[in-house]
Amino acid sequence: MSDKEKFMHEAIRLSIDMMRSGKGGPFGAVIVKNGEIIARGFNQVTSHNDPTAHAEVVAIREACKVLNTFQLTGCEIYTSCEPCPMCLGAIYWARPDKMYYANTKTDAANIGFDDDFIYKEIALPLSERNLKTEQIGRADALKAFEEWAQKKDKIEY
């Protein structure tokens, strides 16, 4: 078994074991740096009452703690399923070097985890989305952005 297969096997094992234990849906992820697993994550949405506790997000949070950084440059993420829009966004923000996945988003949709509506919503103008959206307070909020733009000791990300 290659290293890639070994790491993916671990992500899949997590997805199965944690699902069977009742901790969440059938999703697992691992993050690898220098050929070693540095973080594991599994779906904890229902066990933690946290809609953001997807396997990839949990693994990213753990890896960032382990490495004491907010970017995962030099890392790879292995996930048992093609990431949902939230997780994909988190993966991009974390900036790993590469992502590997096993099941597809179509496979997930076939068992009731259909994220396609989110992909479609994102492409729509705000006025056409199902989530009613209204902008308020921009003038006040811009003050934070103006201050950030001038901040000399900011840590860019």
JSON list of C-alpha atoms in Angstrom, two decimals:
[
{"chain": "A", "resi": 1, "resn": "MET", "atom": "CA", "xyz": [0.00, 0.00, 0.00]},
{"chain": "A", "resi": 2, "resn": "SER", "atom": "CA", "xyz": [1.41, 3.41, -0.97]},
{"chain": "A", "resi": 3, "resn": "ASP", "atom": "CA", "xyz": [1.63, 6.27, 1.53]},
{"chain": "A", "resi": 4, "resn": "LYS", "atom": "CA", "xyz": [-1.23, 8.05, -0.25]},
{"chain": "A", "resi": 5, "resn": "GLU", "atom": "CA", "xyz": [-3.40, 4.95, 0.04]},
{"chain": "A", "resi": 6, "resn": "LYS", "atom": "CA", "xyz": [-2.42, 4.54, 3.70]},
{"chain": "A", "resi": 7, "resn": "PHE", "atom": "CA", "xyz": [-3.43, 8.11, 4.52]},
{"chain": "A", "resi": 8, "resn": "MET", "atom": "CA", "xyz": [-6.70, 7.82, 2.62]},
{"chain": "A", "resi": 9, "resn": "HIS", "atom": "CA", "xyz": [-7.39, 4.52, 4.34]},
{"chain": "A", "resi": 10, "resn": "GLU", "atom": "CA", "xyz": [-7.08, 6.32, 7.68]},
{"chain": "A", "resi": 11, "resn": "ALA", "atom": "CA", "xyz": [-9.53, 9.04, 6.60]},
{"chain": "A", "resi": 12, "resn": "ILE", "atom": "CA", "xyz": [-11.99, 6.37, 5.48]},
{"chain": "A", "resi": 13, "resn": "ARG", "atom": "CA", "xyz": [-11.47, 4.37, 8.68]},
{"chain": "A", "resi": 14, "resn": "LEU", "atom": "CA", "xyz": [-12.32, 7.47, 10.71]},
{"chain": "A", "resi": 15, "resn": "SER", "atom": "CA", "xyz": [-15.44, 8.04, 8.63]},
{"chain": "A", "resi": 16, "resn": "ILE", "atom": "CA", "xyz": [-16.68, 4.51, 9.27]},
{"chain": "A", "resi": 17, "resn": "ASP", "atom": "CA", "xyz": [-15.65, 4.12, 12.92]},
{"chain": "A", "resi": 18, "resn": "MET", "atom": "CA", "xyz": [-16.97, 7.47, 14.07]},
{"chain": "A", "resi": 19, "resn": "MET", "atom": "CA", "xyz": [-20.21, 7.09, 12.10]},
{"chain": "A", "resi": 20, "resn": "ARG", "atom": "CA", "xyz": [-20.74, 3.67, 13.69]},
{"chain": "A", "resi": 21, "resn": "SER", "atom": "CA", "xyz": [-20.08, 5.14, 17.14]},
{"chain": "A", "resi": 22, "resn": "GLY", "atom": "CA", "xyz": [-22.86, 7.69, 16.60]},
{"chain": "A", "resi": 23, "resn": "LYS", "atom": "CA", "xyz": [-20.61, 10.73, 16.68]},
{"chain": "A", "resi": 24, "resn": "GLY", "atom": "CA", "xyz": [-21.67, 12.09, 13.27]},
{"chain": "A", "resi": 25, "resn": "GLY", "atom": "CA", "xyz": [-22.02, 11.48, 9.58]},
{"chain": "A", "resi": 26, "resn": "PRO", "atom": "CA", "xyz": [-19.76, 9.21, 7.48]},
{"chain": "A", "resi": 27, "resn": "PHE", "atom": "CA", "xyz": [-16.91, 11.64, 6.85]},
{"chain": "A", "resi": 28, "resn": "GLY", "atom": "CA", "xyz": [-13.26, 11.58, 7.90]},
{"chain": "A", "resi": 29, "resn": "ALA", "atom": "CA", "xyz": [-10.12, 13.56, 7.11]},
{"chain": "A", "resi": 30, "resn": "VAL", "atom": "CA", "xyz": [-6.43, 13.54, 7.94]},
{"chain": "A", "resi": 31, "resn": "ILE", "atom": "CA", "xyz": [-3.73, 16.13, 7.42]},
{"chain": "A", "resi": 32, "resn": "VAL", "atom": "CA", "xyz": [-0.22, 14.99, 6.58]},
{"chain": "A", "resi": 33, "resn": "LYS", "atom": "CA", "xyz": [3.08, 16.86, 6.81]},
{"chain": "A", "resi": 34, "resn": "ASN", "atom": "CA", "xyz": [6.45, 15.35, 5.93]},
{"chain": "A", "resi": 35, "resn": "GLY", "atom": "CA", "xyz": [4.90, 11.90, 5.49]},
{"chain": "A", "resi": 36, "resn": "GLU", "atom": "CA", "xyz": [3.26, 11.84, 8.94]},
{"chain": "A", "resi": 37, "resn": "ILE", "atom": "CA", "xyz": [-0.35, 12.32, 9.99]},
{"chain": "A", "resi": 38, "resn": "ILE", "atom": "CA", "xyz": [-0.41, 15.42, 12.18]},
{"chain": "A", "resi": 39, "resn": "ALA", "atom": "CA", "xyz": [-4.18, 15.77, 12.57]},
{"chain": "A", "resi": 40, "resn": "ARG", "atom": "CA", "xyz": [-7.37, 13.77, 12.25]},
{"chain": "A", "resi": 41, "resn": "GLY", "atom": "CA", "xyz": [-10.94, 14.92, 11.94]},
{"chain": "A", "resi": 42, "resn": "PHE", "atom": "CA", "xyz": [-14.32, 13.30, 11.67]},
{"chain": "A", "resi": 43, "resn": "ASN", "atom": "CA", "xyz": [-17.81, 14.67, 11.32]},
{"chain": "A", "resi": 44, "resn": "GLN", "atom": "CA", "xyz": [-19.05, 15.93, 14.71]},
{"chain": "A", "resi": 45, "resn": "VAL", "atom": "CA", "xyz": [-22.03, 18.00, 13.60]},
{"chain": "A", "resi": 46, "resn": "THR", "atom": "CA", "xyz": [-24.64, 16.12, 15.63]},
{"chain": "A", "resi": 47, "resn": "SER", "atom": "CA", "xyz": [-22.46, 15.11, 18.59]},
{"chain": "A", "resi": 48, "resn": "HIS", "atom": "CA", "xyz": [-21.27, 18.70, 19.15]},
{"chain": "A", "resi": 49, "resn": "ASN", "atom": "CA", "xyz": [-24.37, 20.54, 17.89]},
{"chain": "A", "resi": 50, "resn": "ASP", "atom": "CA", "xyz": [-22.07, 22.43, 15.55]},
{"chain": "A", "resi": 51, "resn": "PRO", "atom": "CA", "xyz": [-22.99, 22.73, 11.87]},
{"chain": "A", "resi": 52, "resn": "THR", "atom": "CA", "xyz": [-19.37, 23.68, 11.08]},
{"chain": "A", "resi": 53, "resn": "ALA", "atom": "CA", "xyz": [-17.84, 20.56, 12.69]},
{"chain": "A", "resi": 54, "resn": "HIS", "atom": "CA", "xyz": [-17.26, 18.76, 9.40]},
{"chain": "A", "resi": 55, "resn": "ALA", "atom": "CA", "xyz": [-14.33, 16.36, 9.21]},
{"chain": "A", "resi": 56, "resn": "GLU", "atom": "CA", "xyz": [-12.15, 18.68, 7.12]},
{"chain": "A", "resi": 57, "resn": "VAL", "atom": "CA", "xyz": [-12.75, 21.70, 9.36]},
{"chain": "A", "resi": 58, "resn": "VAL", "atom": "CA", "xyz": [-12.05, 19.66, 12.50]},
{"chain": "A", "resi": 59, "resn": "ALA", "atom": "CA", "xyz": [-8.81, 18.33, 10.97]},
{"chain": "A", "resi": 60, "resn": "ILE", "atom": "CA", "xyz": [-7.73, 21.82, 9.85]},
{"chain": "A", "resi": 61, "resn": "ARG", "atom": "CA", "xyz": [-8.34, 23.23, 13.34]},
{"chain": "A", "resi": 62, "resn": "GLU", "atom": "CA", "xyz": [-6.31, 20.43, 14.90]},
{"chain": "A", "resi": 63, "resn": "ALA", "atom": "CA", "xyz": [-3.44, 20.73, 12.41]},
{"chain": "A", "resi": 64, "resn": "CYS", "atom": "CA", "xyz": [-3.21, 24.47, 12.96]},
{"chain": "A", "resi": 65, "resn": "LYS", "atom": "CA", "xyz": [-2.99, 23.89, 16.73]},
{"chain": "A", "resi": 66, "resn": "VAL", "atom": "CA", "xyz": [-0.30, 21.25, 16.27]},
{"chain": "A", "resi": 67, "resn": "LEU", "atom": "CA", "xyz": [1.75, 23.45, 13.95]},
{"chain": "A", "resi": 68, "resn": "ASN", "atom": "CA", "xyz": [0.92, 26.70, 15.78]},
{"chain": "A", "resi": 69, "resn": "THR", "atom": "CA", "xyz": [0.03, 28.43, 12.53]},
{"chain": "A", "resi": 70, "resn": "PHE", "atom": "CA", "xyz": [-3.02, 29.45, 10.52]},
{"chain": "A", "resi": 71, "resn": "GLN", "atom": "CA", "xyz": [-1.71, 28.15, 7.21]},
{"chain": "A", "resi": 72, "resn": "LEU", "atom": "CA", "xyz": [-1.00, 24.56, 6.26]},
{"chain": "A", "resi": 73, "resn": "THR", "atom": "CA", "xyz": [1.66, 25.15, 3.64]},
{"chain": "A", "resi": 74, "resn": "GLY", "atom": "CA", "xyz": [3.68, 21.98, 3.19]},
{"chain": "A", "resi": 75, "resn": "CYS", "atom": "CA", "xyz": [0.71, 19.81, 4.18]},
{"chain": "A", "resi": 76, "resn": "GLU", "atom": "CA", "xyz": [-1.71, 17.56, 2.34]},
{"chain": "A", "resi": 77, "resn": "ILE", "atom": "CA", "xyz": [-5.31, 16.84, 3.27]},
{"chain": "A", "resi": 78, "resn": "TYR", "atom": "CA", "xyz": [-6.95, 13.48, 2.68]},
{"chain": "A", "resi": 79, "resn": "THR", "atom": "CA", "xyz": [-10.71, 13.46, 2.95]},
{"chain": "A", "resi": 80, "resn": "SER", "atom": "CA", "xyz": [-13.10, 10.56, 2.60]},
{"chain": "A", "resi": 81, "resn": "CYS", "atom": "CA", "xyz": [-15.44, 12.65, 0.43]},
{"chain": "A", "resi": 82, "resn": "GLU", "atom": "CA", "xyz": [-15.19, 15.56, -1.97]},
{"chain": "A", "resi": 83, "resn": "PRO", "atom": "CA", "xyz": [-15.59, 18.59, 0.29]},
{"chain": "A", "resi": 84, "resn": "CYS", "atom": "CA", "xyz": [-18.79, 20.61, 0.64]},
{"chain": "A", "resi": 85, "resn": "PRO", "atom": "CA", "xyz": [-18.60, 24.34, -0.19]},
{"chain": "A", "resi": 86, "resn": "MET", "atom": "CA", "xyz": [-17.83, 25.30, 3.42]},
{"chain": "A", "resi": 87, "resn": "CYS", "atom": "CA", "xyz": [-15.02, 22.78, 3.74]},
{"chain": "A", "resi": 88, "resn": "LEU", "atom": "CA", "xyz": [-13.62, 23.58, 0.33]},
{"chain": "A", "resi": 89, "resn": "GLY", "atom": "CA", "xyz": [-13.48, 27.25, 1.35]},
{"chain": "A", "resi": 90, "resn": "ALA", "atom": "CA", "xyz": [-11.74, 26.31, 4.60]},
{"chain": "A", "resi": 91, "resn": "ILE", "atom": "CA", "xyz": [-9.24, 24.17, 2.71]},
{"chain": "A", "resi": 92, "resn": "TYR", "atom": "CA", "xyz": [-8.43, 27.02, 0.34]},
{"chain": "A", "resi": 93, "resn": "TRP", "atom": "CA", "xyz": [-7.99, 29.41, 3.28]},
{"chain": "A", "resi": 94, "resn": "ALA", "atom": "CA", "xyz": [-5.71, 26.91, 5.06]},
{"chain": "A", "resi": 95, "resn": "ARG", "atom": "CA", "xyz": [-3.55, 26.65, 1.92]},
{"chain": "A", "resi": 96, "resn": "PRO", "atom": "CA", "xyz": [-2.36, 23.04, 1.99]},
{"chain": "A", "resi": 97, "resn": "ASP", "atom": "CA", "xyz": [-0.23, 21.95, -0.95]},
{"chain": "A", "resi": 98, "resn": "LYS", "atom": "CA", "xyz": [-2.65, 19.28, -2.14]},
{"chain": "A", "resi": 99, "resn": "MET", "atom": "CA", "xyz": [-6.02, 17.67, -1.47]},
{"chain": "A", "resi": 100, "resn": "TYR", "atom": "CA", "xyz": [-7.02, 14.05, -2.06]},
{"chain": "A", "resi": 101, "resn": "TYR", "atom": "CA", "xyz": [-10.60, 12.78, -1.80]},
{"chain": "A", "resi": 102, "resn": "ALA", "atom": "CA", "xyz": [-12.38, 9.43, -2.13]},
{"chain": "A", "resi": 103, "resn": "ASN", "atom": "CA", "xyz": [-16.19, 9.64, -2.50]},
{"chain": "A", "resi": 104, "resn": "THR", "atom": "CA", "xyz": [-17.62, 12.29, -4.82]},
{"chain": "A", "resi": 105, "resn": "LYS", "atom": "CA", "xyz": [-20.19, 14.95, -4.00]},
{"chain": "A", "resi": 106, "resn": "THR", "atom": "CA", "xyz": [-22.60, 12.92, -6.16]},
{"chain": "A", "resi": 107, "resn": "ASP", "atom": "CA", "xyz": [-21.98, 9.87, -3.96]},
{"chain": "A", "resi": 108, "resn": "ALA", "atom": "CA", "xyz": [-22.80, 12.05, -0.93]},
{"chain": "A", "resi": 109, "resn": "ALA", "atom": "CA", "xyz": [-25.95, 13.41, -2.58]},
{"chain": "A", "resi": 110, "resn": "ASN", "atom": "CA", "xyz": [-27.09, 9.85, -3.24]},
{"chain": "A", "resi": 111, "resn": "ILE", "atom": "CA", "xyz": [-27.25, 9.19, 0.52]},
{"chain": "A", "resi": 112, "resn": "GLY", "atom": "CA", "xyz": [-28.88, 12.50, 1.45]},
{"chain": "A", "resi": 113, "resn": "PHE", "atom": "CA", "xyz": [-25.91, 14.88, 1.78]},
{"chain": "A", "resi": 114, "resn": "ASP", "atom": "CA", "xyz": [-26.70, 17.09, -1.19]},
{"chain": "A", "resi": 115, "resn": "ASP", "atom": "CA", "xyz": [-24.68, 20.31, -1.16]},
{"chain": "A", "resi": 116, "resn": "ASP", "atom": "CA", "xyz": [-25.45, 21.17, -4.77]},
{"chain": "A", "resi": 117, "resn": "PHE", "atom": "CA", "xyz": [-28.05, 23.73, -3.67]},
{"chain": "A", "resi": 118, "resn": "ILE", "atom": "CA", "xyz": [-25.30, 25.71, -1.91]},
{"chain": "A", "resi": 119, "resn": "TYR", "atom": "CA", "xyz": [-23.11, 25.75, -5.00]},
{"chain": "A", "resi": 120, "resn": "LYS", "atom": "CA", "xyz": [-26.12, 27.02, -6.97]},
{"chain": "A", "resi": 121, "resn": "GLU", "atom": "CA", "xyz": [-27.02, 29.62, -4.33]},
{"chain": "A", "resi": 122, "resn": "ILE", "atom": "CA", "xyz": [-23.50, 31.06, -4.29]},
{"chain": "A", "resi": 123, "resn": "ALA", "atom": "CA", "xyz": [-23.72, 31.77, -8.02]},
{"chain": "A", "resi": 124, "resn": "LEU", "atom": "CA", "xyz": [-27.00, 33.69, -7.68]},
{"chain": "A", "resi": 125, "resn": "PRO", "atom": "CA", "xyz": [-27.30, 37.43, -7.07]},
{"chain": "A", "resi": 126, "resn": "LEU", "atom": "CA", "xyz": [-28.06, 38.16, -3.40]},
{"chain": "A", "resi": 127, "resn": "SER", "atom": "CA", "xyz": [-31.61, 39.17, -4.24]},
{"chain": "A", "resi": 128, "resn": "GLU", "atom": "CA", "xyz": [-32.35, 35.74, -5.75]},
{"chain": "A", "resi": 129, "resn": "ARG", "atom": "CA", "xyz": [-30.97, 33.54, -2.96]},
{"chain": "A", "resi": 130, "resn": "ASN", "atom": "CA", "xyz": [-33.20, 31.55, -0.62]},
{"chain": "A", "resi": 131, "resn": "LEU", "atom": "CA", "xyz": [-31.46, 33.10, 2.40]},
{"chain": "A", "resi": 132, "resn": "LYS", "atom": "CA", "xyz": [-32.95, 36.57, 2.65]},
{"chain": "A", "resi": 133, "resn": "THR", "atom": "CA", "xyz": [-30.06, 39.02, 2.80]},
{"chain": "A", "resi": 134, "resn": "GLU", "atom": "CA", "xyz": [-29.97, 42.72, 3.57]},
{"chain": "A", "resi": 135, "resn": "GLN", "atom": "CA", "xyz": [-26.96, 45.00, 3.90]},
{"chain": "A", "resi": 136, "resn": "ILE", "atom": "CA", "xyz": [-26.94, 47.43, 6.83]},
{"chain": "A", "resi": 137, "resn": "GLY", "atom": "CA", "xyz": [-24.27, 49.40, 8.72]},
{"chain": "A", "resi": 138, "resn": "ARG", "atom": "CA", "xyz": [-21.66, 49.55, 5.95]},
{"chain": "A", "resi": 139, "resn": "ALA", "atom": "CA", "xyz": [-20.49, 53.09, 6.79]},
{"chain": "A", "resi": 140, "resn": "ASP", "atom": "CA", "xyz": [-19.68, 52.06, 10.36]},
{"chain": "A", "resi": 141, "resn": "ALA", "atom": "CA", "xyz": [-18.19, 48.71, 9.33]},
{"chain": "A", "resi": 142, "resn": "LEU", "atom": "CA", "xyz": [-15.86, 50.37, 6.83]},
{"chain": "A", "resi": 143, "resn": "LYS", "atom": "CA", "xyz": [-14.07, 52.03, 9.76]},
{"chain": "A", "resi": 144, "resn": "ALA", "atom": "CA", "xyz": [-12.62, 48.65, 10.75]},
{"chain": "A", "resi": 145, "resn": "PHE", "atom": "CA", "xyz": [-11.41, 48.06, 7.19]},
{"chain": "A", "resi": 146, "resn": "GLU", "atom": "CA", "xyz": [-9.88, 51.53, 6.95]},
{"chain": "A", "resi": 147, "resn": "GLU", "atom": "CA", "xyz": [-8.05, 50.98, 10.23]},
{"chain": "A", "resi": 148, "resn": "TRP", "atom": "CA", "xyz": [-6.84, 47.55, 9.06]},
{"chain": "A", "resi": 149, "resn": "ALA", "atom": "CA", "xyz": [-5.50, 49.06, 5.83]},
{"chain": "A", "resi": 150, "resn": "GLN", "atom": "CA", "xyz": [-3.40, 51.50, 7.88]},
{"chain": "A", "resi": 151, "resn": "LYS", "atom": "CA", "xyz": [-2.33, 49.05, 10.59]},
{"chain": "A", "resi": 152, "resn": "LYS", "atom": "CA", "xyz": [1.46, 48.72, 10.60]},
{"chain": "A", "resi": 153, "resn": "ASP", "atom": "CA", "xyz": [1.74, 45.56, 12.73]},
{"chain": "A", "resi": 154, "resn": "LYS", "atom": "CA", "xyz": [-0.94, 43.45, 11.05]},
{"chain": "A", "resi": 155, "resn": "ILE", "atom": "CA", "xyz": [-0.32, 39.80, 10.28]},
{"chain": "A", "resi": 156, "resn": "GLU", "atom": "CA", "xyz": [-1.49, 39.25, 6.73]},
{"chain": "A", "resi": 157, "resn": "TYR", "atom": "CA", "xyz": [-3.25, 36.04, 5.74]}
]
